[in-house]
Tab-separated table of C-alpha atoms in Angstrom:
chain	number	residue	atom	x	y	z
I	19	MET	CA	-0.010	0.159	0.125
I	20	PRO	CA	1.612	3.652	-0.948
I	21	PRO	CA	2.096	6.119	1.993
I	22	ASN	CA	-0.762	8.558	2.406
I	23	LEU	CA	-0.773	12.269	2.467
I	24	SER	CA	-1.100	12.606	6.149
I	25	GLU	CA	2.106	10.283	6.824
I	26	LEU	CA	4.434	12.269	4.007
I	27	ASP	CA	3.486	15.336	5.856
I	28	ALA	CA	4.053	14.113	9.052
I	29	PHE	CA	7.872	13.314	7.698
I	30	VAL	CA	8.408	16.575	6.396
I	31	ALA	CA	7.111	18.600	9.520
I	32	VAL	CA	9.145	16.277	12.476
I	33	ALA	CA	12.287	16.803	9.672
I	34	GLN	CA	12.079	20.112	9.076
I	35	ALA	CA	11.332	21.160	12.787
I	36	ARG	CA	14.236	18.154	14.171
I	37	SER	CA	12.154	17.020	16.723
I	38	PHE	CA	8.746	14.954	17.101
I	39	ARG	CA	7.473	17.341	19.800
I	40	GLY	CA	8.739	20.629	18.199
I	41	ALA	CA	6.702	19.574	15.209
I	42	ALA	CA	3.791	18.193	17.071
I	43	ALA	CA	3.802	22.095	18.745
I	44	LEU	CA	3.765	23.513	15.820
I	45	ARG	CA	1.388	21.831	14.440
I	46	GLY	CA	-1.169	20.932	17.380
I	47	GLY	CA	-0.576	17.660	17.356
I	48	SER	CA	0.665	15.195	19.481
I	49	ALA	CA	4.117	13.338	19.413
I	50	SER	CA	3.233	10.298	19.241
I	51	SER	CA	0.497	10.086	16.285
I	52	LEU	CA	3.788	11.655	14.552
I	53	SER	CA	5.868	9.275	15.521
I	54	GLU	CA	3.612	6.613	14.939
I	55	SER	CA	3.039	7.884	10.961
I	56	LEU	CA	6.854	7.659	10.539
I	57	ARG	CA	6.936	4.135	11.912
I	58	ARG	CA	4.261	3.649	8.868
I	59	LEU	CA	5.628	5.824	6.167
I	60	GLU	CA	9.035	3.876	6.544
I	61	ALA	CA	7.712	0.435	6.939
I	62	ARG	CA	5.549	1.305	3.794
I	63	LEU	CA	8.627	2.097	2.147
I	64	GLY	CA	11.119	-0.368	3.363
I	65	VAL	CA	13.526	2.803	4.249
I	66	ARG	CA	14.659	4.751	7.699
I	67	LEU	CA	14.318	8.030	6.975
I	68	LEU	CA	15.527	9.358	10.388
I	69	ASN	CA	17.762	9.130	13.081
I	70	ARG	CA	16.432	9.448	16.020
I	71	THR	CA	17.718	9.053	19.336
I	72	THR	CA	17.054	11.074	22.783
I	73	ARG	CA	18.956	13.767	21.757
I	74	SER	CA	17.822	14.497	18.223
I	75	VAL	CA	15.778	13.753	15.215
I	76	THR	CA	18.146	14.066	11.735
I	77	PRO	CA	17.197	12.897	8.276
I	78	THR	CA	18.942	9.867	6.761
I	79	GLU	CA	20.539	10.628	3.635
I	80	ALA	CA	17.395	8.859	2.106
I	81	GLY	CA	14.725	11.254	4.186
I	82	MET	CA	17.081	14.515	3.290
I	83	ARG	CA	16.028	13.565	-0.735
I	84	LEU	CA	12.448	12.638	0.000
I	85	MET	CA	12.111	15.906	2.164
I	86	GLU	CA	13.817	18.314	-0.660
I	87	ARG	CA	11.310	16.578	-3.050
I	88	LEU	CA	8.361	16.601	-0.456
I	89	ALA	CA	8.126	19.882	0.866
I	90	PRO	CA	7.842	21.591	-2.640
I	91	ALA	CA	5.769	19.525	-3.508
I	92	LEU	CA	2.797	19.314	-0.445
I	93	GLY	CA	3.143	23.183	-0.703
I	94	ASP	CA	1.872	23.003	-4.583
I	95	ILE	CA	-1.284	20.942	-3.372
I	96	ALA	CA	-2.026	23.337	-0.382
I	97	GLY	CA	-2.284	25.696	-2.622
I	98	ALA	CA	-4.129	23.693	-5.577
I	99	LEU	CA	-6.829	22.676	-2.730
I	100	ASP	CA	-6.312	26.362	-1.519
I	101	ALA	CA	-7.254	27.642	-4.933
I	102	VAL	CA	-11.538	25.704	-4.701
I	103	ASN	CA	-11.572	28.771	-1.567
I	104	SER	CA	-12.146	30.876	-4.499
I	105	PHE	CA	-15.537	29.551	-5.728
I	106	ARG	CA	-16.965	29.833	-1.894
I	107	ASP	CA	-18.950	32.934	-0.314
I	108	SER	CA	-16.274	32.276	2.867
I	109	PRO	CA	-12.783	30.936	2.921
I	110	ARG	CA	-12.489	27.844	4.493
I	111	GLY	CA	-9.362	26.350	6.082
I	112	VAL	CA	-6.204	26.391	8.633
I	113	LEU	CA	-4.961	29.511	9.135
I	114	ARG	CA	-1.594	29.501	11.514
I	115	LEU	CA	0.014	31.864	13.077
I	116	ASN	CA	3.148	32.438	15.377
I	117	ALA	CA	2.664	35.207	17.991
I	118	PRO	CA	4.690	36.808	20.514
I	119	GLY	CA	3.299	36.211	23.947
I	120	ILE	CA	2.403	39.764	24.649
I	121	VAL	CA	0.401	39.456	21.158
I	122	ALA	CA	-0.910	36.597	21.830
I	123	ALA	CA	-2.464	37.320	25.108
I	124	LYS	CA	-3.283	41.031	25.043
I	125	ILE	CA	-3.825	42.091	21.411
I	126	LEU	CA	-4.927	39.016	19.252
I	127	PRO	CA	-7.550	38.054	21.257
I	128	ALA	CA	-9.987	40.864	20.302
I	129	ILE	CA	-8.989	40.651	16.441
I	130	ALA	CA	-8.736	36.742	16.484
I	131	CYS	CA	-12.354	36.358	17.920
I	132	ARG	CA	-14.235	39.398	15.312
I	133	PHE	CA	-12.181	37.560	12.354
I	134	LEU	CA	-13.357	33.844	13.454
I	135	ALA	CA	-16.717	35.605	13.893
I	136	ALA	CA	-16.758	37.079	10.271
I	137	HIS	CA	-15.567	33.984	8.821
I	138	PRO	CA	-16.952	30.611	10.603
I	139	GLY	CA	-15.666	28.538	7.809
I	140	VAL	CA	-11.398	29.056	9.117
I	141	THR	CA	-10.005	27.727	12.072
I	142	LEU	CA	-7.157	29.765	13.025
I	143	GLU	CA	-4.040	27.909	15.027
I	144	VAL	CA	-1.693	30.029	16.940
I	145	VAL	CA	1.567	29.285	18.971
I	146	ALA	CA	2.596	31.904	21.545
I	147	SER	CA	6.324	32.033	21.569
I	148	ASP	CA	9.078	34.654	22.064
I	149	SER	CA	11.686	32.959	20.126
I	150	PHE	CA	12.604	34.218	16.598
I	151	ILE	CA	11.875	31.560	13.849
I	152	ASP	CA	11.674	30.758	10.274
I	153	VAL	CA	7.790	31.069	10.254
I	154	LEU	CA	7.253	29.447	6.781
I	155	ALA	CA	10.161	26.489	7.449
I	156	ALA	CA	8.001	25.580	10.538
I	157	GLY	CA	4.856	25.043	8.711
I	158	PHE	CA	3.397	28.430	9.438
I	159	ASP	CA	1.176	30.890	7.234
I	160	ALA	CA	2.401	34.032	8.823
I	161	GLY	CA	4.342	35.728	11.914
I	162	VAL	CA	3.259	38.532	14.203
I	163	ARG	CA	6.669	40.224	15.530
I	164	TYR	CA	8.019	43.699	16.085
I	165	GLU	CA	9.629	46.036	13.689
I	166	GLU	CA	13.431	45.209	14.536
I	167	ARG	CA	12.749	41.339	13.894
I	168	LEU	CA	11.099	41.502	10.810
I	169	ALA	CA	13.030	39.928	7.053
I	170	ARG	CA	13.504	41.931	4.681
I	171	ASP	CA	12.259	40.062	2.585
I	172	MET	CA	8.428	39.735	4.031
I	173	ILE	CA	5.626	41.320	3.713
I	174	ALA	CA	4.743	43.133	6.826
I	175	VAL	CA	1.239	44.672	7.977
I	176	PRO	CA	0.315	46.586	11.167
I	177	ILE	CA	-1.837	44.828	13.731
I	178	GLY	CA	-2.817	45.776	16.655
I	179	PRO	CA	-2.159	48.977	18.727
I	180	ARG	CA	0.441	51.211	16.361
I	181	VAL	CA	2.254	52.081	19.662
I	182	GLN	CA	3.074	50.069	22.997
I	183	ARG	CA	5.324	51.291	25.968
I	184	PHE	CA	6.592	49.733	28.960
I	185	VAL	CA	6.176	50.897	32.291
I	186	ALA	CA	7.666	50.608	35.667
I	187	ALA	CA	5.552	49.702	38.792
I	188	ALA	CA	5.663	48.455	42.511
I	189	ALA	CA	3.512	47.298	45.289
I	190	PRO	CA	2.535	49.752	47.559
I	191	ALA	CA	4.180	47.996	50.576
I	192	TYR	CA	7.299	47.692	48.729
I	193	LEU	CA	7.771	51.402	48.184
I	194	ALA	CA	6.678	52.013	51.508
I	195	ALA	CA	9.549	49.692	52.565
I	196	HIS	CA	12.320	50.770	50.696
I	197	GLY	CA	11.563	54.506	49.044
I	198	ARG	CA	10.290	55.099	45.594
I	199	PRO	CA	13.124	56.192	42.956
I	200	ALA	CA	12.852	59.200	40.824
I	201	HIS	CA	15.331	58.437	38.545
I	202	PRO	CA	15.919	55.310	36.494
I	203	LYS	CA	19.445	54.851	37.728
I	204	GLU	CA	18.690	54.585	41.136
I	205	LEU	CA	16.864	51.199	40.145
I	206	VAL	CA	20.630	49.624	40.647
I	207	ASP	CA	19.768	49.850	44.515
I	208	HIS	CA	16.444	48.189	44.416
I	209	ARG	CA	15.326	44.466	44.161
I	210	CYS	CA	13.936	44.618	40.648
I	211	ILE	CA	11.731	41.445	38.938
I	212	ARG	CA	13.113	40.380	35.333
I	213	HIS	CA	12.634	38.924	32.113
I	214	ARG	CA	14.332	36.341	30.413
I	215	PHE	CA	12.871	35.257	26.663
I	216	GLU	CA	13.096	31.862	25.570
I	217	SER	CA	16.274	32.502	23.463
I	218	GLY	CA	18.008	33.115	26.444
I	219	VAL	CA	18.482	36.869	26.388
I	220	THR	CA	17.409	38.753	29.606
I	221	PRO	CA	17.368	41.990	27.757
I	222	PRO	CA	18.448	45.882	29.570
I	223	TRP	CA	15.461	47.631	31.290
I	224	GLU	CA	15.912	51.143	28.878
I	225	PHE	CA	14.209	54.374	29.963
I	226	GLU	CA	14.310	57.425	27.782
I	227	ARG	CA	12.940	61.254	28.631
I	228	ASP	CA	13.917	64.472	26.911
I	229	GLY	CA	16.686	62.592	24.919
I	230	GLU	CA	18.357	60.922	27.690
I	231	THR	CA	18.417	57.633	27.671
I	232	VAL	CA	19.136	54.914	30.561
I	233	LYS	CA	20.087	51.440	30.347
I	234	LEU	CA	20.953	48.954	32.951
I	235	SER	CA	20.344	45.416	34.391
I	236	PRO	CA	19.499	45.527	37.875
I	237	GLU	CA	19.549	42.640	40.057
I	238	GLY	CA	16.419	41.087	42.168
I	239	PRO	CA	14.952	37.813	43.376
I	240	LEU	CA	12.947	36.627	40.537
I	241	LEU	CA	14.014	35.528	36.894
I	242	ALA	CA	11.101	34.504	34.728
I	243	ASN	CA	10.099	33.941	31.125
I	244	THR	CA	6.430	33.915	32.238
I	245	ALA	CA	4.440	37.765	32.696
I	246	GLU	CA	1.631	36.107	35.236
I	247	LEU	CA	4.528	35.073	37.297
I	248	GLU	CA	6.697	38.078	37.091
I	249	VAL	CA	3.351	40.334	37.784
I	250	ALA	CA	2.537	37.866	40.987
I	251	ALA	CA	5.933	38.650	42.221
I	252	ALA	CA	5.535	42.431	42.250
I	253	VAL	CA	1.708	42.406	43.515
I	254	ALA	CA	3.346	40.227	46.408
I	255	GLY	CA	5.732	42.928	47.422
I	256	LEU	CA	8.854	41.716	45.890
I	257	GLY	CA	10.379	43.952	44.070
I	258	VAL	CA	10.069	46.808	40.738
I	259	ILE	CA	9.095	45.102	37.788
I	260	TYR	CA	9.443	46.983	34.114
I	261	GLY	CA	6.972	45.681	32.007
I	262	PHE	CA	4.453	45.883	28.962
I	263	GLU	CA	2.203	48.065	30.164
I	264	GLU	CA	-0.636	45.857	29.163
I	265	PHE	CA	0.492	43.809	31.679
I	266	LEU	CA	0.708	46.138	34.248
I	267	ARG	CA	-2.022	48.675	33.699
I	268	PRO	CA	-5.295	46.448	35.320
I	269	ARG	CA	-2.801	45.918	38.149
I	270	ILE	CA	-1.970	49.607	38.831
I	271	GLU	CA	-5.951	50.722	37.934
I	272	THR	CA	-6.954	48.414	41.044
I	273	GLY	CA	-4.132	49.816	43.215
I	274	GLU	CA	-1.960	46.447	43.952
I	275	LEU	CA	1.025	48.038	42.039
I	276	VAL	CA	1.581	51.704	41.724
I	277	ALA	CA	2.928	52.852	38.439
I	278	ILE	CA	6.919	54.749	38.823
I	279	LEU	CA	9.147	56.653	36.797
I	280	GLU	CA	6.155	57.496	34.479
I	281	PRO	CA	8.018	60.108	32.345
I	282	TRP	CA	10.619	57.364	31.363
I	283	GLY	CA	8.599	54.753	30.507
I	284	GLN	CA	9.739	53.656	27.207
I	285	SER	CA	7.657	53.636	24.227
I	286	PHE	CA	7.877	51.866	21.155
I	287	SER	CA	6.383	50.675	17.583
I	288	GLY	CA	3.548	47.895	17.854
I	289	PRO	CA	3.504	44.997	16.073
I	290	PHE	CA	3.265	44.081	12.770
I	291	LEU	CA	1.914	40.718	10.902
I	292	TYR	CA	4.463	39.476	8.359
I	293	TYR	CA	4.315	36.595	5.523
I	294	ALA	CA	5.871	35.626	2.467
I	295	SER	CA	5.606	37.539	-0.364
I	296	ARG	CA	3.677	34.622	-2.846
I	297	THR	CA	1.129	34.269	-5.887
I	298	HIS	CA	-1.122	31.593	-4.199
I	299	MET	CA	-1.532	33.128	-0.735
I	300	PRO	CA	-3.751	30.691	1.270
I	301	ALA	CA	-7.783	31.741	1.199
I	302	PRO	CA	-7.401	32.114	4.619
I	303	LEU	CA	-4.126	34.180	5.060
I	304	ARG	CA	-5.792	36.376	2.457
I	305	ALA	CA	-8.872	36.853	4.289
I	306	PHE	CA	-7.262	37.855	7.763
I	307	VAL	CA	-4.584	40.216	6.178
I	308	ASP	CA	-7.915	42.058	4.287
I	309	PHE	CA	-9.769	41.949	7.477
I	310	ILE	CA	-6.678	43.863	9.871
I	311	LYS	CA	-6.182	46.122	7.075
I	312	ALA	CA	-10.049	47.147	7.024
I	313	ASP	CA	-9.741	47.435	11.188
I	314	ALA	CA	-6.396	49.514	11.003
I	315	GLU	CA	-8.375	51.937	8.891
I	316	LEU	CA	-11.059	51.984	11.139
I	317	ARG	CA	-9.126	52.495	13.770
I	318	SER	CA	-7.325	55.519	11.737
I	319	GLN	CA	-10.426	57.650	11.581
I	320	ARG	CA	-10.834	57.239	15.432
I	321	PRO	CA	-9.512	60.082	17.442
I	322	SER	CA	-6.464	58.862	19.038
I	323	PRO	CA	-4.010	60.239	22.031
I	324	ALA	CA	-1.184	61.539	21.269
I	325	SER	CA	1.768	59.234	20.555
I	326	HIS	CA	5.413	59.159	22.296
I	327	SER	CA	8.712	58.860	20.483
I	328	ALA	CA	8.773	55.017	19.011
I	329	SER	CA	11.835	52.844	19.307
I	330	SER	CA	11.840	49.529	19.259
I	331	PRO	CA	11.262	46.924	22.333
I	332	THR	CA	14.458	45.055	22.849
I	333	ARG	CA	14.542	41.514	22.224
């Protein structure tokens, strides 16, 4: 019996990701189902396609040759099937997006819910990740990133707010015990809650006011890659936090946190949806691009507060 399309697609996903778990996370399935598909495919072909160890998954020479031929062929098949969407009133299919945690948590929900309501035939798969990856090689249709991470050969479309900012804050109890800093340089004498990205990078804190820029790497009791944990630590009075306003503003409004150094908060341009320039854009992606463009046009017609000077957040 010849191999089926799902087995071939599973093989390409694992071979490109070099990991069963990685391919499963990107495609929204399970590592065990991918492993079973690969076992069946190799049994049908009578050839080992992947070398598997506890540490790595790499294509054999036969697997590499098969992947080189299959990847573009599967792309052509997907494009051919998607062309049928042009004969429907509403597009159908899966739209796979990769987005930073802040976008997935605070920006994408409102946009995604309205888009899905308008396009009931589309299934949206979103993977939140702060790592910079090749979205196309990883099996995504598009990604969301900030300006300094956009590849030049990609098409970029603004999505969500065009200006965001970082704010510093601390719990009232912490400020009562340790004092309120009047200048960012004073943070070196404070306990600070830091963020580390999935890449392992712990970015410095950058502040700007009237042309003066201050960059420092303070220390403190917590270093994490989860915004919820960092905010909880700040609310518990463990130290000063500096992060996206979208995460901190709700706690500031309830009084659990107090904004500090407000004139120094760094502003930066909002995120962009980016995708490859290709002739046959998948119908779900085309619909999503049209949707966010129309959404941006509506926002531009509304009165907006004066924006701060823009610079990109460190990644």
